[in-house]
PDB file of C-alpha atoms in Angstrom:
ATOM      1  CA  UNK K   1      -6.591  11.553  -6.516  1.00  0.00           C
ATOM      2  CA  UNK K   2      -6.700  14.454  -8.753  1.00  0.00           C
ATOM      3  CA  UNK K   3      -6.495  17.997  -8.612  1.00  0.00           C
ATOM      4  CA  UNK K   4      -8.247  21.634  -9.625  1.00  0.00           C
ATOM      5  CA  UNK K   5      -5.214  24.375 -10.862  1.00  0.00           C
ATOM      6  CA  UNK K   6      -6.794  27.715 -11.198  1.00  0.00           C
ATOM      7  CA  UNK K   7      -4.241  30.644 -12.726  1.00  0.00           C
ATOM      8  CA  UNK K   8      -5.535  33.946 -11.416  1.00  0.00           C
ATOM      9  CA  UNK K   9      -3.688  37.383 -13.023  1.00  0.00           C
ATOM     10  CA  UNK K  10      -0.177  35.476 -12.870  1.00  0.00           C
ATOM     11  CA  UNK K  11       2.202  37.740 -14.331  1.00  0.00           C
ATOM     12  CA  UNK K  12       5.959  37.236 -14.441  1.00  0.00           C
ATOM     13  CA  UNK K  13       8.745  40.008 -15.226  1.00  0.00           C
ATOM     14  CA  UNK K  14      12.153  39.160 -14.837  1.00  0.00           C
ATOM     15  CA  UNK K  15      14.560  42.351 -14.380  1.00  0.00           C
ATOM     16  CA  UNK K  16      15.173  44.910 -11.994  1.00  0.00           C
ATOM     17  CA  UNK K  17      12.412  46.965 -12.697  1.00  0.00           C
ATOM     18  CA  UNK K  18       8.858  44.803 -12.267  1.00  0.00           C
ATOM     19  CA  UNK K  19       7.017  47.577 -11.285  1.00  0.00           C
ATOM     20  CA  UNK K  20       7.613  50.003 -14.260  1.00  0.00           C
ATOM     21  CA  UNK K  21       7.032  47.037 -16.293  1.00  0.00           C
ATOM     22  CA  UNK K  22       3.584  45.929 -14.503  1.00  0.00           C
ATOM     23  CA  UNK K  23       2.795  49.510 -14.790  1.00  0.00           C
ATOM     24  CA  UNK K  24       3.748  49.272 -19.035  1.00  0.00           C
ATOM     25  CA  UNK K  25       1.576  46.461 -19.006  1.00  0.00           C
ATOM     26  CA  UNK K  26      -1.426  47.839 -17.590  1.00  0.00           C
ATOM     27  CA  UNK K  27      -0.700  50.904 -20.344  1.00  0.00           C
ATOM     28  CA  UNK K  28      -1.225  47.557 -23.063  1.00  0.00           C
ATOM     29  CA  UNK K  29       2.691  48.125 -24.007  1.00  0.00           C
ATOM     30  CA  UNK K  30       3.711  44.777 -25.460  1.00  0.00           C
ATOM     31  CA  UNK K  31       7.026  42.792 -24.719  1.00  0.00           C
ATOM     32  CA  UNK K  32       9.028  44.232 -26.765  1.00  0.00           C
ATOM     33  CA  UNK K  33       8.327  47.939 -26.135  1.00  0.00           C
ATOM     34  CA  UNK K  34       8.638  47.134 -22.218  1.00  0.00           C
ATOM     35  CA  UNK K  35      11.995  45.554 -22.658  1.00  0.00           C
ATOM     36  CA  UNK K  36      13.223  48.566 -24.805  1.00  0.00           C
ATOM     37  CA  UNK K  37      11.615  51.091 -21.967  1.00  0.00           C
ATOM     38  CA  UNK K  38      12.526  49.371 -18.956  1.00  0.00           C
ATOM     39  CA  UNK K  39      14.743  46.324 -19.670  1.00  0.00           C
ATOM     40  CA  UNK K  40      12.670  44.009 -18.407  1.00  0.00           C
ATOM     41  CA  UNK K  41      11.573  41.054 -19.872  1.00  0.00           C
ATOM     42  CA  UNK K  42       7.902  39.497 -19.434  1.00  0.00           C
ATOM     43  CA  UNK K  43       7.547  36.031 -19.650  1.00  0.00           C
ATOM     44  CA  UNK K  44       3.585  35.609 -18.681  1.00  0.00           C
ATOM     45  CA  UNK K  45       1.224  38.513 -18.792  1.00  0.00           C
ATOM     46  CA  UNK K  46      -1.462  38.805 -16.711  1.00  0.00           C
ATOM     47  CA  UNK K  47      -3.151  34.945 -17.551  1.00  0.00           C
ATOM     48  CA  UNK K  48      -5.796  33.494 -15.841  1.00  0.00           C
ATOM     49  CA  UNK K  49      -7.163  29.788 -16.415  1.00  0.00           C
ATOM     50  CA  UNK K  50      -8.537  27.200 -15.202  1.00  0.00           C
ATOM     51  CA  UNK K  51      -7.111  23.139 -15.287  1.00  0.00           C
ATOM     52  CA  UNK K  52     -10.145  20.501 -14.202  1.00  0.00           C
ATOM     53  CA  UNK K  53      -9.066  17.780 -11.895  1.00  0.00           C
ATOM     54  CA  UNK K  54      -8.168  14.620 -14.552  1.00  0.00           C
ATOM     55  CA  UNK K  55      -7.776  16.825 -17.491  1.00  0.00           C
ATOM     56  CA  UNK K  56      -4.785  16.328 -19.744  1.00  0.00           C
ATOM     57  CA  UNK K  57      -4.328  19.742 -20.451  1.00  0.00           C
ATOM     58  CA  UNK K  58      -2.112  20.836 -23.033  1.00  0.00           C
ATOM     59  CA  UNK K  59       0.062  24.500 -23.106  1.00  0.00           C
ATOM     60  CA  UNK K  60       1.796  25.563 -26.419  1.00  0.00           C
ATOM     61  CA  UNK K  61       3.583  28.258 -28.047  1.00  0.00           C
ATOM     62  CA  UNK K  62       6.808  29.162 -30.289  1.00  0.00           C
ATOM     63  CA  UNK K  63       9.996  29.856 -27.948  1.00  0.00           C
ATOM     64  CA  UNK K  64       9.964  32.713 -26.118  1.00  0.00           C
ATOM     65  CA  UNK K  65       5.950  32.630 -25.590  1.00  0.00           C
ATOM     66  CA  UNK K  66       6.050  31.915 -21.836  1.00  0.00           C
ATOM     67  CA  UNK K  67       4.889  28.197 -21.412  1.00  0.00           C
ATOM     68  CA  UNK K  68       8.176  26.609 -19.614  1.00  0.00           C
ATOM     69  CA  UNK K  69       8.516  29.818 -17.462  1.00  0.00           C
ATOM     70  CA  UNK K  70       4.214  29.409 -16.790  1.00  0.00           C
ATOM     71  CA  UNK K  71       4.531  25.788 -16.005  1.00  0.00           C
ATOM     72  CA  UNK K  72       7.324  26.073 -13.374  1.00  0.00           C
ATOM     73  CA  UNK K  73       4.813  28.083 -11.201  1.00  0.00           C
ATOM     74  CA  UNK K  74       2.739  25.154 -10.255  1.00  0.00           C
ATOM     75  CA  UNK K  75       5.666  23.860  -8.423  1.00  0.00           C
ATOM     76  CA  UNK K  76       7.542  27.143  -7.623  1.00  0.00           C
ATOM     77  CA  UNK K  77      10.496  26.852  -9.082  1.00  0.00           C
ATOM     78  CA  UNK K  78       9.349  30.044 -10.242  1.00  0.00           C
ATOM     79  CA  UNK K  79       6.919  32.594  -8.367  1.00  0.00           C
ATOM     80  CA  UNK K  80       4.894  35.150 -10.593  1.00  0.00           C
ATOM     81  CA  UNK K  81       5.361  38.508  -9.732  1.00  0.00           C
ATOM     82  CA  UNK K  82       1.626  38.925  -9.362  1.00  0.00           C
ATOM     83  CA  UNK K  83      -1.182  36.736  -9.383  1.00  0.00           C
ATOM     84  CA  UNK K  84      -2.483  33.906  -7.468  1.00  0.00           C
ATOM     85  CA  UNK K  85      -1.937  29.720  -8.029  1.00  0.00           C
ATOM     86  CA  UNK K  86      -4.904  27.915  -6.449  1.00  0.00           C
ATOM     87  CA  UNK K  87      -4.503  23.676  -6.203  1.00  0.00           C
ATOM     88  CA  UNK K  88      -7.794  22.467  -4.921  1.00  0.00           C
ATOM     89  CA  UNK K  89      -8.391  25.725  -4.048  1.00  0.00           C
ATOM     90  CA  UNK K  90      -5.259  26.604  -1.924  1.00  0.00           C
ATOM     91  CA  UNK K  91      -3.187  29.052  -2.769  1.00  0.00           C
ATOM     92  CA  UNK K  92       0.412  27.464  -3.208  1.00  0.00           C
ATOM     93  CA  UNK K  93       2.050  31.052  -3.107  1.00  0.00           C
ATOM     94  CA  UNK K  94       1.111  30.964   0.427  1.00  0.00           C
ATOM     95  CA  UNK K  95       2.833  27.722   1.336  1.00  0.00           C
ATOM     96  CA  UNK K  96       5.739  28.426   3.806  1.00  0.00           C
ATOM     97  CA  UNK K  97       9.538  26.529   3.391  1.00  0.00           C
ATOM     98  CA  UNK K  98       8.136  22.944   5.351  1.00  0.00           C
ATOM     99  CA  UNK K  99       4.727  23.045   3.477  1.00  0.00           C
ATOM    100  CA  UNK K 100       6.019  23.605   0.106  1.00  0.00           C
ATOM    101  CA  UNK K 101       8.536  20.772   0.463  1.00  0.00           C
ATOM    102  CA  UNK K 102       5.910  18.417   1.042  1.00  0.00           C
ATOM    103  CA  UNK K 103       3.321  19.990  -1.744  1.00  0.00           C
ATOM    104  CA  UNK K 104       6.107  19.018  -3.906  1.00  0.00           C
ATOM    105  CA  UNK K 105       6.685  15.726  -2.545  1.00  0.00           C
ATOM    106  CA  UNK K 106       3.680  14.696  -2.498  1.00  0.00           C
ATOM    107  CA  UNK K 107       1.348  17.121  -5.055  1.00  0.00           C
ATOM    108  CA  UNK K 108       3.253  18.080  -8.142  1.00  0.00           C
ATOM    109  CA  UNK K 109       6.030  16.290  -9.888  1.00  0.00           C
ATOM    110  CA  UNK K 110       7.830  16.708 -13.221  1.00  0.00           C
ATOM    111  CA  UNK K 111       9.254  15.497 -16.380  1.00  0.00           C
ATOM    112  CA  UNK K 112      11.659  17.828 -17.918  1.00  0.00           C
ATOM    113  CA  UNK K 113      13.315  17.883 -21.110  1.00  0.00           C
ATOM    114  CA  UNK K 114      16.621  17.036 -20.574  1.00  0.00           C
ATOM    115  CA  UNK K 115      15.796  13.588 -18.535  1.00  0.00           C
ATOM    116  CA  UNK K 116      17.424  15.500 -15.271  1.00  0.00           C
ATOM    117  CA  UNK K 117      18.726  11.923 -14.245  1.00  0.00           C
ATOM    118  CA  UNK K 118      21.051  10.692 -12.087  1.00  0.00           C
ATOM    119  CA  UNK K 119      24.075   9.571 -13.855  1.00  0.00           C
ATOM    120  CA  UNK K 120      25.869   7.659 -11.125  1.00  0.00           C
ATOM    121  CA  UNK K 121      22.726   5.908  -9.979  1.00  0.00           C
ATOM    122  CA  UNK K 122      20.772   2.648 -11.600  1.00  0.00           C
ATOM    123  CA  UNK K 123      17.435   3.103 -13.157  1.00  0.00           C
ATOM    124  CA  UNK K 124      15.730   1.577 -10.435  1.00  0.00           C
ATOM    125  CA  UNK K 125      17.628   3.918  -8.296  1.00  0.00           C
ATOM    126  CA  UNK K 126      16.849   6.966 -10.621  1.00  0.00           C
ATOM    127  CA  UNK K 127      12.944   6.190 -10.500  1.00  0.00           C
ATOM    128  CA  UNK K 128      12.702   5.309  -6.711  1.00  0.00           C
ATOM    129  CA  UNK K 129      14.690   8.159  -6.003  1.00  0.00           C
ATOM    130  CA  UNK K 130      11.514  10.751  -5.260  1.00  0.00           C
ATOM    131  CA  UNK K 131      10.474   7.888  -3.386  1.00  0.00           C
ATOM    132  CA  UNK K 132      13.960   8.420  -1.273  1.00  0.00           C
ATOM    133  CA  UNK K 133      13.543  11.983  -0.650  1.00  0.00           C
ATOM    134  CA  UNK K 134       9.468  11.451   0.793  1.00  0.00           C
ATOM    135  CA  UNK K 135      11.211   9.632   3.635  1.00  0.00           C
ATOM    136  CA  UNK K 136       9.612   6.263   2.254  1.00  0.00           C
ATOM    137  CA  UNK K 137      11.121   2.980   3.305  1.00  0.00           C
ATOM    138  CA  UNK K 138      13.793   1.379   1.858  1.00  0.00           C
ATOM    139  CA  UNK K 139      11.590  -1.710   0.632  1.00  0.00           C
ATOM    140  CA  UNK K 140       8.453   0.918  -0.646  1.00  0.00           C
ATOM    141  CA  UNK K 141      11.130   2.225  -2.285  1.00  0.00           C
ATOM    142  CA  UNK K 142      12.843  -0.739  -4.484  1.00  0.00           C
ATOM    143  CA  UNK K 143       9.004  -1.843  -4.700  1.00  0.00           C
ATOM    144  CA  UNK K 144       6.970   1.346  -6.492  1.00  0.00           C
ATOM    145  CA  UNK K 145      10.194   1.515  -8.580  1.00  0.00           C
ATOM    146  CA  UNK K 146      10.504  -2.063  -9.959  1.00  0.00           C
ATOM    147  CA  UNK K 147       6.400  -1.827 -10.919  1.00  0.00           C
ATOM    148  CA  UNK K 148       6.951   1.602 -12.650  1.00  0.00           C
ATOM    149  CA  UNK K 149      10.180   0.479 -14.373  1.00  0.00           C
ATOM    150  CA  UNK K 150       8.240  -2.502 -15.631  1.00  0.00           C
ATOM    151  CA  UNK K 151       5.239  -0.502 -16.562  1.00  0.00           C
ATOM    152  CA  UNK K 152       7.191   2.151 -18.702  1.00  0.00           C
ATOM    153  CA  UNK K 153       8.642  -1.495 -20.613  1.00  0.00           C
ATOM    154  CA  UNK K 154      12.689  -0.791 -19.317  1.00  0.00           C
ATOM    155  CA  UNK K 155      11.957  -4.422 -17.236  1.00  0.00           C
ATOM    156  CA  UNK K 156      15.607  -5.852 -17.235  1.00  0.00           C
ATOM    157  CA  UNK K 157      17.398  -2.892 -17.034  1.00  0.00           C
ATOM    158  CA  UNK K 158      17.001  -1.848 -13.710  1.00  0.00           C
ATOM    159  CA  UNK K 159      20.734  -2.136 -12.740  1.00  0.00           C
ATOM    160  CA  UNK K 160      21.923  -0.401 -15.739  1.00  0.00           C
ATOM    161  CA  UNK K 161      22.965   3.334 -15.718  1.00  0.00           C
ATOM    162  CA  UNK K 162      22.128   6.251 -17.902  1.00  0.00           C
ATOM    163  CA  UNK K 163      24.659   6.358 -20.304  1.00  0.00           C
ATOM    164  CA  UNK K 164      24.083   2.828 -21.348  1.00  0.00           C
ATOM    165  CA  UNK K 165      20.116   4.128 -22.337  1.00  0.00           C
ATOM    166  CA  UNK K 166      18.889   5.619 -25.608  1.00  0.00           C
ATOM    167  CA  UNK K 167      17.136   8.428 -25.576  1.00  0.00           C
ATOM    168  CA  UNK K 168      13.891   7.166 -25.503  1.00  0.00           C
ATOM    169  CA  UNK K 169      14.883   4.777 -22.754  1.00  0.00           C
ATOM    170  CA  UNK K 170      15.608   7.676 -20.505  1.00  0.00           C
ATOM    171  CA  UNK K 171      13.197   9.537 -21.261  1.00  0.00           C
ATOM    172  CA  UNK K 172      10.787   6.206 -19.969  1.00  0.00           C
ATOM    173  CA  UNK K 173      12.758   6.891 -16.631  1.00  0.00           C
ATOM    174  CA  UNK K 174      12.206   9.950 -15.874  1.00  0.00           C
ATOM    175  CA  UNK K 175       8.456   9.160 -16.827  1.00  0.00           C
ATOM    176  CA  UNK K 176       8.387   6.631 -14.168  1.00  0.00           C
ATOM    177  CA  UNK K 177      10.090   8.395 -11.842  1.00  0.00           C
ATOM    178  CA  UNK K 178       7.707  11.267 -11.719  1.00  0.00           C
ATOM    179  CA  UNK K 179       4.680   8.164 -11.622  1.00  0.00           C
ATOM    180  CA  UNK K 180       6.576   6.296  -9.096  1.00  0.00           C
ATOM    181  CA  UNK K 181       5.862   9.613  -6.347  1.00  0.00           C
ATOM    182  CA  UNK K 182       1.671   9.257  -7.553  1.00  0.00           C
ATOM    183  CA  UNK K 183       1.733  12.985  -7.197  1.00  0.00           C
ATOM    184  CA  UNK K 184      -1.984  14.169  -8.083  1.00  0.00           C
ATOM    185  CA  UNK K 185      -0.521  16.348 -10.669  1.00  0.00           C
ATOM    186  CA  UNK K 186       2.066  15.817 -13.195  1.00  0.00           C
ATOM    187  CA  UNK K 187       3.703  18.303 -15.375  1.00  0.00           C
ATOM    188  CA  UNK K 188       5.637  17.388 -18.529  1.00  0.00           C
ATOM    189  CA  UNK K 189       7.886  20.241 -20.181  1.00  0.00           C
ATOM    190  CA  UNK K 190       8.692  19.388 -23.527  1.00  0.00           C
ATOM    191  CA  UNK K 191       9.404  16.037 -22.837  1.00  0.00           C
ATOM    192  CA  UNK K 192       9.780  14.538 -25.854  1.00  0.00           C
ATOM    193  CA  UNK K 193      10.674  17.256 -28.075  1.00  0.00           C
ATOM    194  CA  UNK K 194      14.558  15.595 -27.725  1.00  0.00           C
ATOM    195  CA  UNK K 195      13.241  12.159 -29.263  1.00  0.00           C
ATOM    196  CA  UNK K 196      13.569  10.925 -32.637  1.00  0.00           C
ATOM    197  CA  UNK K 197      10.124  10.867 -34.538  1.00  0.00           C
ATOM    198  CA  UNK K 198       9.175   7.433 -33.723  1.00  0.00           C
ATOM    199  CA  UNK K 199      10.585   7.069 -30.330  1.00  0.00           C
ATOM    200  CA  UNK K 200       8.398  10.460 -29.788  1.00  0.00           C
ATOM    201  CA  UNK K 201       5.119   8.852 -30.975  1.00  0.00           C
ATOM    202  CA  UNK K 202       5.536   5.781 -28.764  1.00  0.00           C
ATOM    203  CA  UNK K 203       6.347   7.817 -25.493  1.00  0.00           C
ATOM    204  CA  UNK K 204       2.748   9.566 -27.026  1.00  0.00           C
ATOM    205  CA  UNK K 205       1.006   6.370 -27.036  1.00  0.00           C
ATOM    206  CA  UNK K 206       2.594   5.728 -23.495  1.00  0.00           C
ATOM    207  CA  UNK K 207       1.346   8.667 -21.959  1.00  0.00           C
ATOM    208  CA  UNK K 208      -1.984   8.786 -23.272  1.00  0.00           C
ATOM    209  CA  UNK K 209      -2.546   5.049 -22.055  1.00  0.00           C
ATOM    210  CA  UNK K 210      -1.158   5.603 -18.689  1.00  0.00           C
ATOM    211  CA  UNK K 211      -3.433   8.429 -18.659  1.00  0.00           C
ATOM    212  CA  UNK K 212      -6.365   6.224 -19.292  1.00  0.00           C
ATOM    213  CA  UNK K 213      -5.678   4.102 -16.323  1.00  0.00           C
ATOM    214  CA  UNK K 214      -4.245   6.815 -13.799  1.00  0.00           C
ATOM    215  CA  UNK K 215      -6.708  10.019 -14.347  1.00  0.00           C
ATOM    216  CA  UNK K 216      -3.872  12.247 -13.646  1.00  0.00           C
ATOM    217  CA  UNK K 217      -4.075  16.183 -13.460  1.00  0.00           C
ATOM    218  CA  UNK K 218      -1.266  16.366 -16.117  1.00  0.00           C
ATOM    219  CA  UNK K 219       0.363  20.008 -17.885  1.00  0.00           C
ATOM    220  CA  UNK K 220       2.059  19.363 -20.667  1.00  0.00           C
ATOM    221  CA  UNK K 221       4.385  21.875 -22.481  1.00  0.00           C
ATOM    222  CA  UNK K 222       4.845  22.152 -26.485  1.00  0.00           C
ATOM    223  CA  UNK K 223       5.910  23.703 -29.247  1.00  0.00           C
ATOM    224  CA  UNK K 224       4.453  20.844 -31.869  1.00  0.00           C
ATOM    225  CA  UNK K 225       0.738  21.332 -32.351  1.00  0.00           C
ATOM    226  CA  UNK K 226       0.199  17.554 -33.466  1.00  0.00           C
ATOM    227  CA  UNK K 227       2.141  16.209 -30.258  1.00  0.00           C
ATOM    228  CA  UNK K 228      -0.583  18.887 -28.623  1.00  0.00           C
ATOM    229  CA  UNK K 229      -3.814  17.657 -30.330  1.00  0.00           C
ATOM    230  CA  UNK K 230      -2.754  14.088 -29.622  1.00  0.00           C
ATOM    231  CA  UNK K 231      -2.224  14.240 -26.033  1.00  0.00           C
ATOM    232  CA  UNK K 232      -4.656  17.183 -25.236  1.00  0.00           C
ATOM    233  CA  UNK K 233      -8.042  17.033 -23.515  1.00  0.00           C
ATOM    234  CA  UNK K 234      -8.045  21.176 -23.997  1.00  0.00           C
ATOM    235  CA  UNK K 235      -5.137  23.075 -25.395  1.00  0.00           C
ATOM    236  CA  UNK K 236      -3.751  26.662 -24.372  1.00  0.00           C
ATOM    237  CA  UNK K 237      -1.797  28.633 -26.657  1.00  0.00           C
ATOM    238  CA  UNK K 238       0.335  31.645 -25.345  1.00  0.00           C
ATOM    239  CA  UNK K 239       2.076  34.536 -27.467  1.00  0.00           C
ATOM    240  CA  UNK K 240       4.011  36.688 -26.136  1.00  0.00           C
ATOM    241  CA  UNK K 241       3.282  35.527 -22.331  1.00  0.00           C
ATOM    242  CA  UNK K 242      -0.276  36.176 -22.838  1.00  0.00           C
ATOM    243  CA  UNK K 243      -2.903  33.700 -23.488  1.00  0.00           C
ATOM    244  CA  UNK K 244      -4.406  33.710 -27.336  1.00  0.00           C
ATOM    245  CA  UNK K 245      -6.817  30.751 -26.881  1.00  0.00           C
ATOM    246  CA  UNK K 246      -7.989  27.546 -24.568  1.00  0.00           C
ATOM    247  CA  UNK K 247      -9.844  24.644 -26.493  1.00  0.00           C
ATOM    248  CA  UNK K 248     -10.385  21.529 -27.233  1.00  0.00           C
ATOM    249  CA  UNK K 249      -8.710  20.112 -30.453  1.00  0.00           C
ATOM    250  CA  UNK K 250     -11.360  20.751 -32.750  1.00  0.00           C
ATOM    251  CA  UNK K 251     -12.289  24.033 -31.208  1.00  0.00           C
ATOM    252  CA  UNK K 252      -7.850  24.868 -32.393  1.00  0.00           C
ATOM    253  CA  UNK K 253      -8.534  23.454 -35.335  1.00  0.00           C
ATOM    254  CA  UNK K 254     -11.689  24.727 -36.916  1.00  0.00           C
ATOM    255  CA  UNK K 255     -12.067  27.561 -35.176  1.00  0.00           C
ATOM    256  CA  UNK K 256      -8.859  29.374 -34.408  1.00  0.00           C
ATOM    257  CA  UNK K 257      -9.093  32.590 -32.386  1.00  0.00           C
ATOM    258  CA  UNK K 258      -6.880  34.740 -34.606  1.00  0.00           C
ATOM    259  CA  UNK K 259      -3.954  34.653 -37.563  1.00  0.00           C
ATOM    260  CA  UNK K 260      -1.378  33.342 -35.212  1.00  0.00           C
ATOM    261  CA  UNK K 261      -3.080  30.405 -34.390  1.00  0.00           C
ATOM    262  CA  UNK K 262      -4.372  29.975 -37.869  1.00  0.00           C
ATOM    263  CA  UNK K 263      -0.577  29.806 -38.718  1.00  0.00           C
ATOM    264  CA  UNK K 264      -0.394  26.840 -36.467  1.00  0.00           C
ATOM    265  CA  UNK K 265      -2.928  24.815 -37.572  1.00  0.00           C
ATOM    266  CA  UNK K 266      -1.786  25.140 -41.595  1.00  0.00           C
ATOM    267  CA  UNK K 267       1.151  24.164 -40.388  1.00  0.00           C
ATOM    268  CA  UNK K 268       0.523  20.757 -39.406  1.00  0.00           C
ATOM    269  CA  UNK K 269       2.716  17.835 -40.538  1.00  0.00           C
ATOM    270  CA  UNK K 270      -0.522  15.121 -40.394  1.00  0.00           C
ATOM    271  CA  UNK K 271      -3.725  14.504 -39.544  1.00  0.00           C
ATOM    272  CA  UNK K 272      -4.528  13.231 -35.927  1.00  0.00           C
ATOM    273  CA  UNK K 273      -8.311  12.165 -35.397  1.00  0.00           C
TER     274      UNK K 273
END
């Protein structure tokens, strides 16, 4: 199963003033001069794009550009203040309390940057634990979690907790936890931007095999341009909220759409093709 995202106008303002600022932005005031006007601050700006079913789809951008708060629209944890979100062509925005429950139970999960785990449950409770909250049997339960636990490599420590886990390790569980749910969609915000160098390449390697096999929808957020042309069938960068350029890796690197993404790309640490 996979799934279409189309991104139609979304805009996002956060402050007590969104229609002065929607009204600045139509004007072409930037960020900055909306926030000094109206105290309001715009984290995506009017963006529209379009995520093919299976792609590994890739959204960068320095802090402050608007990818985390743009990613936690296809699951709602935040709404736009304009726009549509279309998944297989239904507009999510629409989905009342009971349906948007199960779209995230059963559509979108995540992987966020600071592992979100459980710290007084086991890993095999940690990963099964989406299972859990579906309404999925007991047995289902210990069952997707033990295969997912062995095929992120943490096989033998299913009993063990958190704490005792490197980084990496629990990073591996929160992987498998969002794979245990087999969501048609699975977004990844900065995920392993808290990893040690290595540790950060192997998750890499992980991800991009899994990928082969699974033929996820995935959305994965980054600052790191080489993390982004390694993992990325087509790669967004946002400034500002708004949307610079979508492209495939070589399209980023050898034809970049302006002096900010220019900067990127001569900023790379290493070569990745």
């Amino acid at each position: 199963m996979m799934a279409n995202i189309v991104l139609e106008g979304v805009t996002k303002v956060f402050g007590n003033r969104p229609q002065q600022a929607l009204q600045l932005l139509s004007e072409g005031l930037g960020k900055d001069e909306i926030l000094e006007r109206c105290r309001c601050v715009v984290g995506v700006a009017d963006l529209s794009l379009h995520i093919a079913a299976g792609e590994s789809f890739v959204i960068m951008g320095l802090s402050g550009s608007g990818k985390s708060t743009l990613v936690r629209h296809l699951n709602r944890l935040i709404d736009p203040t304009c726009g549509r979100i279309l998944v297989d062509g239904q507009d999510v925005l629409q989905l009342a309390p009971k349906a948007l429950r199960e779209y995230r139970r059963h559509t979108v999960s995540m992987v966020f940057q600071s592992f979100a785990l459980l710290p007084h449950k086991t890993v095999l409770a940690n990963v099964g634990y989406g299972l859990h909250l579906r309404g999925d049997s007991p047995a289902r339960c210990t069952e997707q979690a033990m295969a997912w636990v062995d095929t992120v490599g943490l096989k033998g420590f299913e009993q063990a907790y958190p704490e005792q886990l490197s980084g990496g390790m629990r990073q591996r569980v929160g992987l498998a936890r969002a794979l245990a749910v087999d969501t048609d969609i699975l977004l990844l915000d900065e995920a392993f931007s808290a990893l040690d160098p290595l540790t950060r390449a192997d998750m890499q390697d992980q991800l991009r095999a899994l990928q082969q096999r699974l033929h996820k929808t995935i959305v994965f957020i980054t600052h790191d341009l080489d993390e982004a042309l390694r993992l990325g069938d087509r790669i967004a960068i946002l400034r500002d909220g708004r949307l610079i350029q979508v492209g495939t890796p070589q399209d980023i690197l050898t034809r970049p759409a302006d002096g900010y993404v220019e900067r990127f790309v001569q900023r790379r640490s290493a070569p990745v093709f």
